[in-house]
Amino acid sequence: GVRRCLYVVPNVWQEDLEPLMSLGETRGYGRIFLARESLSADPATFRAELRARIATESQNTALSVLLVGSSNDYEPMFDDWQTWWPAGEWRTVRQGYLDQGYVRQAERDIIPTWYAADPRPQPDGMSWFRPYFDTDFPYSDWTGDGVPDVVVARAPVATQAELVAWIANVLEFEYVPRPPLRIGVWANDSDWSGNSGLFVTDLVNEHVLPFVPSGYTSDVLWTSQIGGVHSLREAALRSQIGSGVETVVTLATISTRYRTGDFHRETFAVTSIPFSPRFVMIGTTCDVGGFNRTHNPSYGVPAGVRFLTAQDRGAITWIAPSAGSWQEGDAVIAQALLIEIYGQPQRALGTSFLEAQQAVLASRPDLSDLVQSFGFSGCPFTRLSTNDVPTDALVVPRQTFLYPSVPNPFNATTEIRFSVGESGRATLDVFDVRGARIRRLFDGLAHPGQLQRLVWVGTDAVGRPVSSGVYFVHLNAGGKALSHKLTLLK
C-alpha cells in the first residue's frame, strides 16, 4: 500500500506544521491533515472518532499517525476520579498528589490519550504511582486484537513555541551530520539504598551490549562506579552526551515522577547542556515517557519535553513507558528496539518502534501491559543517518529470534528473517487465520550467528497466489516456537 501520515493537529498550528509535512512528502509519506477541532471536544467521543478515522485511513495504506499536542490525566485525576481511584490506599496516594500541588490543567489535554486501569496495590501494579497508566496504544491497535497495526507517534507539545522548536530540531537532525557512532547506556546497578543490584548488570550485559551494532562503541555509566553524589553523576552524563552519542539506552529507575536518585535529578540537569548533539532516547526505565505530570510538581516541565523542545540541545526521539516498569521486561524491549532500529537504520524510526512492539508481543505476550505503556514521542518518519551506518550493522543474536517481516503490510513480496541459538533443525511456515498451513518456507539445518533470509511472494505450496488478508509466519527451532502476523494487501 501507499505510505501516508495522518497529522492530528489544532487548526492554529497547521501553518507551523507545514515544514514537517513537506519533509514527510520527501520521505514518501503522503499527507492527511485532520484538524483537532473537527473531532468532538468530549475526550471519550474524541477517542472513538479518531480511532475510527485511523481504521478508515489504514485500508490499503501503510499508515503513520502523528498526534500533535500534549495529553493530560485530568479526567481520571479529577473529573472521574472515584472510578479510577479505588477506596483505601490509592485514595490516600491521590490526596498526596493534591497536597503537593496537582492542579487540573485541562487546557494541556490537547490530544486526549487513553487510560488502562491497574488497581493492584503498590508495589505490585505496573502503574506504581497511580492505579492507571496513560497510553496511545489503542489508537495504533484499531483492530482490537492486542497487536498494534499502525505507527502512532506524539509530539508532546503544549505551546506554539514548543512546537516550532521541536520541528526545527527534526529538520536539523535530517540535514546536519550525525555524532560519532556511539551508544550511551545509563545503568542503575545499585538499588535505592546503594547496595549492589547485580541483576541490572546481568540484564545490560545480556540484552543491551550484545546488540550494539558492529562499528559502534558503547559507553556504559554504572551508578556503582560513579557513586551517589549528584555532582559526579551529572558530570558523567554531561561528558557522555557532550562528546556525542547517537542513541541513549537507560536501564535504571530514572522516573520523571519519583525519586531524586538513580540519574533522575541528573537527567533534568543534563537538559541544560547547550549545543549537545541530538540523540534517540530508548528510555526503558520507570515512567520516562510520563511527560505531563510529575510526582513533585516543583520540577516543572518534565525532562522528556525539555529534551525534545529545546532549540540547542537534547533528544530527537523519546521512546519510553508512561508507567512504572520492571527491569527484566524493560531489558527485553530495549533489545528489540536496538535490533529493529539498527537492523534497518535507513527505515523510519516509527516503523522500527512498531516492529519492536510486534516482536515483543509475539515472543513475550506476558509483557503486553508493559508494551502498551510505551510511547513514541517524535517524528514517525525520522531515520538514522544513511551515510555513517556500517553496512554490516545488522545484529544477529546468538539466540532463537524471529525478526519482523519487511515490508509488512506488503502487496507483492516480503522478507522473513530468523536466527537460532543452537545448531539443529528449524522450520518456518506460513498459516492462514484458520490455522491451515499455506506454505513451508524453510525446513533444514540452521546454526547460531547466521541470519536466515526467506522471501514469501504470496503464493501457496503449489505456487498459486493467495488472497489478501492476514497470515501468520511461524518458526520452530531449538524447542522454541515464535510467530508474528503478516498482512497481504493487493
Short mmCIF file of C-alpha atoms in Angstrom, two decimals:
data_model
loop_
_atom_site.label_atom_id
_atom_site.label_comp_id
_atom_site.label_asym_id
_atom_site.label_seq_id
_atom_site.Cartn_x
_atom_site.Cartn_y
_atom_site.Cartn_z
CA GLY A 1 0.00 0.00 0.00
CA VAL A 2 0.85 3.68 -0.28
CA ARG A 3 2.63 5.29 2.68
CA ARG A 4 0.76 8.15 4.28
CA CYS A 5 0.88 10.12 7.52
CA LEU A 6 -2.23 11.30 9.33
CA TYR A 7 -1.48 14.56 11.15
CA VAL A 8 -3.91 15.30 14.01
CA VAL A 9 -3.31 18.97 14.81
CA PRO A 10 -5.10 22.02 16.22
CA ASN A 11 -6.03 24.34 13.36
CA VAL A 12 -3.98 27.17 14.79
CA TRP A 13 -0.79 25.12 14.32
CA GLN A 14 -1.36 24.00 10.72
CA GLU A 15 0.93 26.62 9.19
CA ASP A 16 3.67 25.87 11.73
CA LEU A 17 3.49 22.18 10.82
CA GLU A 18 3.92 22.76 7.08
CA PRO A 19 7.74 22.22 7.02
CA LEU A 20 7.33 18.87 8.74
CA MET A 21 4.56 17.72 6.41
CA SER A 22 6.71 18.73 3.44
CA LEU A 23 9.61 16.72 4.85
CA GLY A 24 7.27 13.75 5.13
CA GLU A 25 6.41 14.05 1.46
CA THR A 26 10.10 13.99 0.53
CA ARG A 27 10.33 10.76 2.54
CA GLY A 28 7.44 9.28 0.57
CA TYR A 29 4.64 9.94 3.08
CA GLY A 30 1.50 11.44 1.60
CA ARG A 31 -0.19 13.88 3.95
CA ILE A 32 -3.62 13.68 5.55
CA PHE A 33 -4.42 16.71 7.70
CA LEU A 34 -7.05 16.27 10.41
CA ALA A 35 -7.92 19.34 12.46
CA ARG A 36 -8.37 18.68 16.16
CA GLU A 37 -11.46 20.87 16.07
CA SER A 38 -13.17 18.58 13.53
CA LEU A 39 -13.45 15.92 16.24
CA SER A 40 -15.54 16.02 19.40
CA ALA A 41 -14.48 18.16 22.34
CA ASP A 42 -15.58 15.35 24.66
CA PRO A 43 -12.50 13.15 25.29
CA ALA A 44 -14.32 9.81 25.17
CA THR A 45 -16.09 10.66 21.91
CA PHE A 46 -12.86 12.08 20.51
CA ARG A 47 -11.05 8.79 21.10
CA ALA A 48 -13.74 6.78 19.36
CA GLU A 49 -13.88 9.16 16.39
CA LEU A 50 -10.12 9.28 15.91
CA ARG A 51 -9.76 5.51 16.22
CA ALA A 52 -12.45 5.04 13.58
CA ARG A 53 -10.69 7.53 11.29
CA ILE A 54 -7.39 5.68 11.73
CA ALA A 55 -9.12 2.42 10.81
CA THR A 56 -10.56 4.01 7.67
CA GLU A 57 -7.27 5.57 6.57
CA SER A 58 -5.40 2.31 7.21
CA GLN A 59 -7.18 0.48 4.42
CA ASN A 60 -4.61 -0.33 1.70
CA THR A 61 -2.21 2.15 3.29
CA ALA A 62 0.96 1.84 5.34
CA LEU A 63 -0.23 4.48 7.78
CA SER A 64 1.65 6.52 10.34
CA VAL A 65 -0.15 8.84 12.74
CA LEU A 66 1.30 11.95 14.38
CA LEU A 67 -0.65 13.37 17.32
CA VAL A 68 0.48 16.99 17.67
CA GLY A 69 -0.26 18.12 21.20
CA SER A 70 0.20 17.02 24.78
CA SER A 71 -2.20 14.91 26.81
CA ASN A 72 -3.14 15.24 30.45
CA ASP A 73 -4.70 12.95 33.03
CA TYR A 74 -7.19 15.45 34.44
CA GLU A 75 -10.09 13.06 33.65
CA PRO A 76 -9.10 10.16 35.94
CA MET A 77 -7.41 12.52 38.38
CA PHE A 78 -10.32 14.92 38.82
CA ASP A 79 -13.48 14.52 36.70
CA ASP A 80 -13.94 10.77 37.13
CA TRP A 81 -11.56 10.11 39.99
CA GLN A 82 -13.90 7.91 42.04
CA THR A 83 -13.97 5.39 39.18
CA TRP A 84 -10.20 5.29 38.69
CA TRP A 85 -9.00 5.53 42.30
CA PRO A 86 -10.15 2.56 44.45
CA ALA A 87 -11.08 3.29 48.05
CA GLY A 88 -8.33 2.82 50.60
CA GLU A 89 -4.61 3.15 49.96
CA TRP A 90 -4.93 4.56 46.45
CA ARG A 91 -7.12 7.46 47.53
CA THR A 92 -4.54 8.35 50.13
CA VAL A 93 -1.96 8.43 47.33
CA ARG A 94 -4.22 10.68 45.26
CA GLN A 95 -4.63 13.07 48.17
CA GLY A 96 -0.86 13.19 48.47
CA TYR A 97 -0.65 14.35 44.85
CA LEU A 98 -3.20 17.07 45.51
CA ASP A 99 -1.34 18.17 48.63
CA GLN A 100 1.83 18.57 46.54
CA GLY A 101 0.11 20.96 44.16
CA TYR A 102 -1.53 18.84 41.44
CA VAL A 103 -3.97 21.03 39.52
CA ARG A 104 -6.48 20.16 36.82
CA GLN A 105 -4.69 21.61 33.75
CA ALA A 106 -7.42 20.56 31.31
CA GLU A 107 -6.05 23.10 28.83
CA ARG A 108 -2.99 20.89 28.35
CA ASP A 109 -5.13 17.97 27.21
CA ILE A 110 -4.82 18.92 23.54
CA ILE A 111 -4.92 15.39 22.08
CA PRO A 112 -6.53 13.06 24.65
CA THR A 113 -4.78 9.82 25.40
CA TRP A 114 -6.30 6.58 26.71
CA TYR A 115 -6.07 5.06 30.19
CA ALA A 116 -5.58 1.49 31.33
CA ALA A 117 -6.65 0.52 34.84
CA ASP A 118 -4.10 -1.15 37.10
CA PRO A 119 -5.60 -1.04 40.62
CA ARG A 120 -3.23 -3.56 42.20
CA PRO A 121 -1.69 -2.30 45.46
CA GLN A 122 1.75 -0.73 45.43
CA PRO A 123 4.24 -2.11 44.55
CA ASP A 124 2.52 -5.00 42.75
CA GLY A 125 0.96 -2.92 39.99
CA MET A 126 2.87 -1.73 36.97
CA SER A 127 1.44 1.76 37.34
CA TRP A 128 3.11 2.05 40.78
CA PHE A 129 2.30 5.76 41.21
CA ARG A 130 -1.35 5.67 40.07
CA PRO A 131 -3.98 2.92 39.68
CA TYR A 132 -3.92 3.50 35.91
CA PHE A 133 -1.46 4.44 33.19
CA ASP A 134 -1.92 6.56 30.09
CA THR A 135 -1.34 5.05 26.67
CA ASP A 136 -1.76 5.83 22.97
CA PHE A 137 -1.70 2.11 22.19
CA PRO A 138 -5.47 1.81 21.42
CA TYR A 139 -5.03 4.29 18.58
CA SER A 140 -2.43 2.01 16.98
CA ASP A 141 -4.39 -1.19 17.67
CA TRP A 142 -7.52 -0.20 15.76
CA THR A 143 -8.42 -3.86 15.10
CA GLY A 144 -8.56 -4.51 18.84
CA ASP A 145 -6.60 -7.77 18.75
CA GLY A 146 -3.91 -6.61 21.17
CA VAL A 147 -1.28 -6.10 18.44
CA PRO A 148 -0.53 -2.62 17.01
CA ASP A 149 -1.49 -2.15 13.37
CA VAL A 150 -0.13 1.31 12.59
CA VAL A 151 2.63 3.63 13.77
CA VAL A 152 1.37 6.18 16.29
CA ALA A 153 3.72 8.97 17.37
CA ARG A 154 3.11 12.02 19.51
CA ALA A 155 4.65 15.46 19.69
CA PRO A 156 4.02 16.22 23.41
CA VAL A 157 3.90 19.99 22.95
CA ALA A 158 1.53 22.40 24.66
CA THR A 159 2.50 25.73 23.09
CA GLN A 160 3.34 27.08 19.67
CA ALA A 161 6.88 27.84 20.85
CA GLU A 162 7.42 24.21 21.85
CA LEU A 163 6.04 23.01 18.50
CA VAL A 164 8.24 25.33 16.44
CA ALA A 165 11.33 24.35 18.44
CA TRP A 166 10.58 20.65 18.04
CA ILE A 167 10.08 20.92 14.27
CA ALA A 168 13.35 22.84 13.95
CA ASN A 169 15.09 20.02 15.79
CA VAL A 170 13.61 17.42 13.45
CA LEU A 171 14.80 19.34 10.39
CA GLU A 172 18.25 19.79 11.91
CA PHE A 173 18.52 16.07 12.56
CA GLU A 174 17.69 15.37 8.91
CA TYR A 175 20.30 17.67 7.41
CA VAL A 176 23.13 18.13 9.93
CA PRO A 177 25.90 15.46 10.13
CA ARG A 178 25.42 12.91 12.88
CA PRO A 179 27.54 12.48 16.01
CA PRO A 180 30.10 9.68 16.30
CA LEU A 181 28.89 6.08 16.12
CA ARG A 182 28.43 5.72 19.85
CA ILE A 183 25.66 4.34 22.02
CA GLY A 184 25.40 5.52 25.60
CA VAL A 185 23.94 3.40 28.39
CA TRP A 186 22.72 4.70 31.75
CA ALA A 187 22.61 1.70 34.10
CA ASN A 188 21.48 1.78 37.71
CA ASP A 189 23.31 -1.27 39.05
CA SER A 190 22.74 -0.20 42.67
CA ASP A 191 19.44 -0.43 44.49
CA TRP A 192 17.80 2.54 46.19
CA SER A 193 19.81 2.05 49.37
CA GLY A 194 23.10 1.97 47.45
CA ASN A 195 23.58 -1.80 47.65
CA SER A 196 24.61 -3.81 44.63
CA GLY A 197 21.88 -4.67 42.12
CA LEU A 198 23.73 -7.24 40.05
CA PHE A 199 20.57 -8.28 38.20
CA VAL A 200 20.69 -4.96 36.33
CA THR A 201 24.31 -5.64 35.43
CA ASP A 202 23.29 -9.02 34.06
CA LEU A 203 20.42 -7.52 32.07
CA VAL A 204 22.64 -4.88 30.48
CA ASN A 205 25.25 -7.50 29.60
CA GLU A 206 22.64 -9.88 28.19
CA HIS A 207 20.07 -7.64 26.49
CA VAL A 208 21.86 -4.40 25.61
CA LEU A 209 25.60 -4.68 24.98
CA PRO A 210 25.44 -7.77 22.68
CA PHE A 211 23.09 -5.82 20.40
CA VAL A 212 25.29 -2.79 19.91
CA PRO A 213 25.98 -2.99 16.15
CA SER A 214 29.43 -3.67 14.82
CA GLY A 215 31.29 -0.46 14.07
CA TYR A 216 29.80 1.26 17.11
CA THR A 217 31.27 1.85 20.54
CA SER A 218 29.28 1.67 23.75
CA ASP A 219 29.78 3.82 26.82
CA VAL A 220 28.14 2.48 29.98
CA LEU A 221 27.68 4.70 33.03
CA TRP A 222 27.29 2.44 36.07
CA THR A 223 25.92 4.09 39.21
CA SER A 224 28.04 1.75 41.34
CA GLN A 225 31.20 3.15 39.75
CA ILE A 226 30.18 6.80 39.73
CA GLY A 227 28.77 6.86 43.24
CA GLY A 228 25.77 8.59 44.73
CA VAL A 229 26.97 12.19 44.66
CA HIS A 230 24.75 14.29 42.41
CA SER A 231 27.59 16.40 41.00
CA LEU A 232 29.56 13.32 39.94
CA ARG A 233 26.59 11.77 38.16
CA GLU A 234 25.72 14.99 36.42
CA ALA A 235 29.32 15.41 35.27
CA ALA A 236 29.35 11.87 33.88
CA LEU A 237 26.14 12.42 31.90
CA ARG A 238 27.33 15.79 30.63
CA SER A 239 30.58 14.25 29.44
CA GLN A 240 28.84 11.39 27.66
CA ILE A 241 26.19 13.45 25.90
CA GLY A 242 28.50 16.36 25.18
CA SER A 243 31.00 14.11 23.40
CA GLY A 244 28.28 12.80 21.11
CA VAL A 245 26.03 9.76 21.21
CA GLU A 246 23.55 8.65 18.59
CA THR A 247 21.38 6.63 20.97
CA VAL A 248 20.99 6.52 24.75
CA VAL A 249 19.64 3.38 26.43
CA THR A 250 18.54 3.55 30.06
CA LEU A 251 18.05 0.63 32.40
CA ALA A 252 17.52 2.29 35.76
CA THR A 253 14.88 3.89 37.95
CA ILE A 254 15.05 7.18 36.09
CA SER A 255 11.39 8.08 36.67
CA THR A 256 10.24 11.62 35.96
CA ARG A 257 7.71 11.27 38.78
CA TYR A 258 9.65 9.75 41.63
CA ARG A 259 12.95 9.60 43.46
CA THR A 260 15.75 12.11 43.11
CA GLY A 261 18.45 9.46 42.84
CA ASP A 262 19.39 6.97 40.14
CA PHE A 263 20.09 9.53 37.38
CA HIS A 264 16.71 11.21 37.96
CA ARG A 265 17.80 14.62 39.20
CA GLU A 266 20.80 14.49 36.90
CA THR A 267 18.59 13.89 33.86
CA PHE A 268 16.90 17.23 34.44
CA ALA A 269 20.26 18.92 34.90
CA VAL A 270 21.58 17.49 31.63
CA THR A 271 18.81 19.29 29.73
CA SER A 272 20.77 22.48 30.35
CA ILE A 273 23.80 21.34 28.32
CA PRO A 274 23.99 23.74 25.36
CA PHE A 275 24.75 22.66 21.82
CA SER A 276 24.83 18.95 22.56
CA PRO A 277 24.30 16.55 19.64
CA ARG A 278 20.80 15.17 19.17
CA PHE A 279 20.19 11.59 20.16
CA VAL A 280 17.50 8.92 20.22
CA MET A 281 16.36 8.01 23.74
CA ILE A 282 15.44 4.39 24.39
CA GLY A 283 14.11 5.08 27.87
CA THR A 284 13.49 1.56 29.09
CA THR A 285 13.00 2.53 32.71
CA CYS A 286 10.17 3.56 35.01
CA ASP A 287 7.90 6.27 33.71
CA VAL A 288 10.41 8.08 31.49
CA GLY A 289 7.61 8.69 28.99
CA GLY A 290 5.25 10.25 31.55
CA PHE A 291 5.53 13.77 30.22
CA ASN A 292 2.60 15.71 31.56
CA ARG A 293 2.73 15.11 35.28
CA THR A 294 5.49 14.73 37.83
CA HIS A 295 5.46 13.25 41.30
CA ASN A 296 6.86 16.53 42.56
CA PRO A 297 5.19 19.47 40.74
CA SER A 298 8.09 21.76 41.61
CA TYR A 299 10.12 20.06 38.86
CA GLY A 300 8.00 21.89 36.30
CA VAL A 301 8.23 20.75 32.68
CA PRO A 302 9.31 17.07 32.64
CA ALA A 303 12.69 16.05 31.29
CA GLY A 304 11.38 14.45 28.10
CA VAL A 305 9.65 17.62 26.91
CA ARG A 306 12.75 19.68 27.75
CA PHE A 307 14.94 17.37 25.70
CA LEU A 308 12.58 17.36 22.71
CA THR A 309 11.75 21.06 22.53
CA ALA A 310 15.00 22.85 23.45
CA GLN A 311 16.46 24.52 20.36
CA ASP A 312 20.14 23.99 21.12
CA ARG A 313 20.27 20.66 22.94
CA GLY A 314 18.59 17.37 23.67
CA ALA A 315 16.87 14.42 22.05
CA ILE A 316 15.16 13.96 18.71
CA THR A 317 13.06 10.91 19.60
CA TRP A 318 11.94 9.70 23.02
CA ILE A 319 10.74 6.09 23.36
CA ALA A 320 9.67 5.22 26.90
CA PRO A 321 6.89 3.92 29.17
CA SER A 322 4.33 6.13 30.88
CA ALA A 323 4.14 3.88 33.93
CA GLY A 324 6.29 2.12 36.44
CA SER A 325 8.07 -0.88 34.97
CA TRP A 326 10.31 -3.76 35.99
CA GLN A 327 13.85 -4.02 34.67
CA GLU A 328 13.56 -7.53 33.22
CA GLY A 329 10.75 -6.55 30.87
CA ASP A 330 12.42 -3.23 30.08
CA ALA A 331 15.57 -5.09 29.02
CA VAL A 332 13.59 -7.26 26.60
CA ILE A 333 12.08 -4.17 24.98
CA ALA A 334 15.46 -2.41 24.83
CA GLN A 335 16.87 -5.41 22.98
CA ALA A 336 14.01 -5.45 20.48
CA LEU A 337 14.36 -1.71 19.83
CA LEU A 338 18.11 -1.97 19.23
CA ILE A 339 17.58 -4.87 16.83
CA GLU A 340 14.89 -3.06 14.86
CA ILE A 341 16.46 0.40 14.81
CA TYR A 342 19.95 -0.75 13.87
CA GLY A 343 18.84 -3.73 11.83
CA GLN A 344 17.44 -1.27 9.28
CA PRO A 345 18.94 2.15 10.06
CA GLN A 346 17.51 3.69 6.89
CA ARG A 347 13.98 2.78 7.96
CA ALA A 348 11.72 5.29 9.73
CA LEU A 349 12.15 5.15 13.49
CA GLY A 350 8.40 4.98 13.95
CA THR A 351 8.26 1.83 11.86
CA SER A 352 11.12 0.31 13.85
CA PHE A 353 9.17 1.06 17.04
CA LEU A 354 6.09 -0.66 15.64
CA GLU A 355 8.12 -3.70 14.57
CA ALA A 356 9.71 -3.92 18.02
CA GLN A 357 6.29 -3.81 19.68
CA GLN A 358 5.04 -6.60 17.45
CA ALA A 359 8.15 -8.70 18.02
CA VAL A 360 7.94 -8.47 21.82
CA LEU A 361 4.21 -9.23 21.84
CA ALA A 362 4.83 -12.31 19.68
CA SER A 363 7.66 -13.67 21.81
CA ARG A 364 6.60 -12.39 25.27
CA PRO A 365 2.82 -11.98 25.47
CA ASP A 366 3.19 -11.71 29.25
CA LEU A 367 4.68 -8.24 28.67
CA SER A 368 1.54 -6.92 26.98
CA ASP A 369 0.82 -4.25 29.63
CA LEU A 370 4.40 -3.02 29.50
CA VAL A 371 4.40 -2.81 25.70
CA GLN A 372 1.14 -0.86 25.80
CA SER A 373 2.62 1.65 28.24
CA PHE A 374 5.45 2.51 25.83
CA GLY A 375 5.00 5.57 23.67
CA PHE A 376 6.89 7.07 20.74
CA SER A 377 7.45 10.81 21.08
CA GLY A 378 8.95 12.31 17.98
CA CYS A 379 8.52 12.40 14.23
CA PRO A 380 7.41 8.96 12.94
CA PHE A 381 9.43 9.17 9.71
CA THR A 382 12.71 10.39 11.23
CA ARG A 383 15.52 7.94 10.49
CA LEU A 384 19.13 7.49 11.47
CA SER A 385 21.93 8.68 9.21
CA THR A 386 22.06 6.94 5.87
CA ASN A 387 25.71 7.85 5.41
CA ASP A 388 27.57 6.82 8.54
CA VAL A 389 25.96 3.48 9.46
CA PRO A 390 28.14 0.42 8.76
CA THR A 391 26.75 -1.89 6.09
CA ASP A 392 27.17 -4.83 8.46
CA ALA A 393 25.28 -3.17 11.29
CA LEU A 394 22.50 -5.77 11.27
CA VAL A 395 22.61 -7.54 14.61
CA VAL A 396 22.46 -11.34 14.52
CA PRO A 397 21.85 -12.53 18.09
CA ARG A 398 23.13 -15.96 19.06
CA GLN A 399 19.66 -16.98 20.16
CA THR A 400 16.43 -18.07 18.51
CA PHE A 401 14.82 -14.90 17.20
CA LEU A 402 12.19 -14.20 14.55
CA TYR A 403 12.63 -10.76 13.04
CA PRO A 404 9.55 -8.83 11.90
CA SER A 405 8.91 -9.23 8.19
CA VAL A 406 9.80 -6.39 5.84
CA PRO A 407 7.70 -4.87 4.43
CA ASN A 408 4.57 -5.54 6.44
CA PRO A 409 1.90 -4.94 5.22
CA PHE A 410 3.07 -5.97 1.73
CA ASN A 411 1.49 -6.27 -1.68
CA ALA A 412 3.97 -8.44 -3.59
CA THR A 413 6.85 -9.87 -1.59
CA THR A 414 8.05 -9.76 2.00
CA GLU A 415 11.35 -10.85 3.54
CA ILE A 416 11.28 -13.04 6.66
CA ARG A 417 14.46 -13.39 8.74
CA PHE A 418 15.38 -15.53 11.71
CA SER A 419 18.34 -16.70 13.76
CA VAL A 420 18.80 -19.65 16.12
CA GLY A 421 20.53 -20.15 19.45
CA GLU A 422 21.81 -23.65 18.76
CA SER A 423 22.52 -25.80 15.72
CA GLY A 424 19.67 -28.01 14.67
CA ARG A 425 16.62 -28.37 12.50
CA ALA A 426 14.39 -25.34 12.01
CA THR A 427 11.11 -24.93 10.16
CA LEU A 428 9.39 -21.76 9.02
CA ASP A 429 5.77 -21.91 7.87
CA VAL A 430 3.01 -19.53 6.79
CA PHE A 431 -0.51 -20.17 8.11
CA ASP A 432 -3.85 -18.53 7.38
CA VAL A 433 -6.24 -17.24 10.05
CA ARG A 434 -7.95 -20.66 10.26
CA GLY A 435 -4.68 -22.33 11.19
CA ALA A 436 -4.17 -24.08 7.86
CA ARG A 437 -0.57 -24.19 6.63
CA ILE A 438 -0.24 -22.27 3.39
CA ARG A 439 3.43 -22.84 2.66
CA ARG A 440 6.64 -24.09 4.26
CA LEU A 441 9.45 -21.64 3.53
CA PHE A 442 12.29 -23.38 5.39
CA ASP A 443 12.99 -26.89 6.62
CA GLY A 444 16.63 -27.56 7.28
CA LEU A 445 19.71 -27.12 9.44
CA ALA A 446 20.38 -23.69 10.97
CA HIS A 447 23.40 -22.53 13.00
CA PRO A 448 23.93 -19.74 15.59
CA GLY A 449 25.27 -16.44 14.29
CA GLN A 450 23.79 -16.98 10.83
CA LEU A 451 20.89 -14.87 9.63
CA GLN A 452 18.42 -16.86 7.55
CA ARG A 453 16.60 -14.77 4.93
CA LEU A 454 13.48 -16.08 3.21
CA VAL A 455 11.17 -14.34 0.75
CA TRP A 456 7.48 -15.10 0.50
CA VAL A 457 5.81 -13.99 -2.72
CA GLY A 458 2.26 -14.54 -1.50
CA THR A 459 1.71 -17.98 -3.01
CA ASP A 460 0.73 -21.35 -1.58
CA ALA A 461 2.64 -24.65 -1.70
CA VAL A 462 1.85 -25.22 -5.39
CA GLY A 463 2.55 -21.66 -6.47
CA ARG A 464 -0.99 -20.30 -6.59
CA PRO A 465 -1.46 -16.68 -5.43
CA VAL A 466 -3.28 -16.38 -2.12
CA SER A 467 -5.91 -13.76 -1.40
CA SER A 468 -5.44 -10.53 0.51
CA GLY A 469 -5.74 -10.86 4.26
CA VAL A 470 -3.98 -11.73 7.49
CA TYR A 471 -1.47 -14.59 7.72
CA PHE A 472 0.92 -15.82 10.38
CA VAL A 473 4.56 -16.84 9.99
CA HIS A 474 5.63 -19.50 12.50
CA LEU A 475 9.20 -20.51 13.44
CA ASN A 476 10.07 -23.76 15.23
CA ALA A 477 13.72 -24.10 16.28
CA GLY A 478 15.63 -25.38 19.29
CA GLY A 479 12.49 -26.19 21.21
CA LYS A 480 11.12 -22.67 20.77
CA ALA A 481 8.08 -21.57 18.78
CA LEU A 482 7.80 -17.94 17.64
CA SER A 483 5.29 -16.27 15.35
CA HIS A 484 4.06 -12.93 14.08
CA LYS A 485 1.33 -11.51 11.88
CA LEU A 486 1.61 -10.71 8.16
CA THR A 487 -0.84 -8.58 6.19
CA LEU A 488 -1.08 -9.10 2.43
CA LEU A 489 -2.63 -6.21 0.50
CA LYS A 490 -3.38 -6.43 -3.21
#
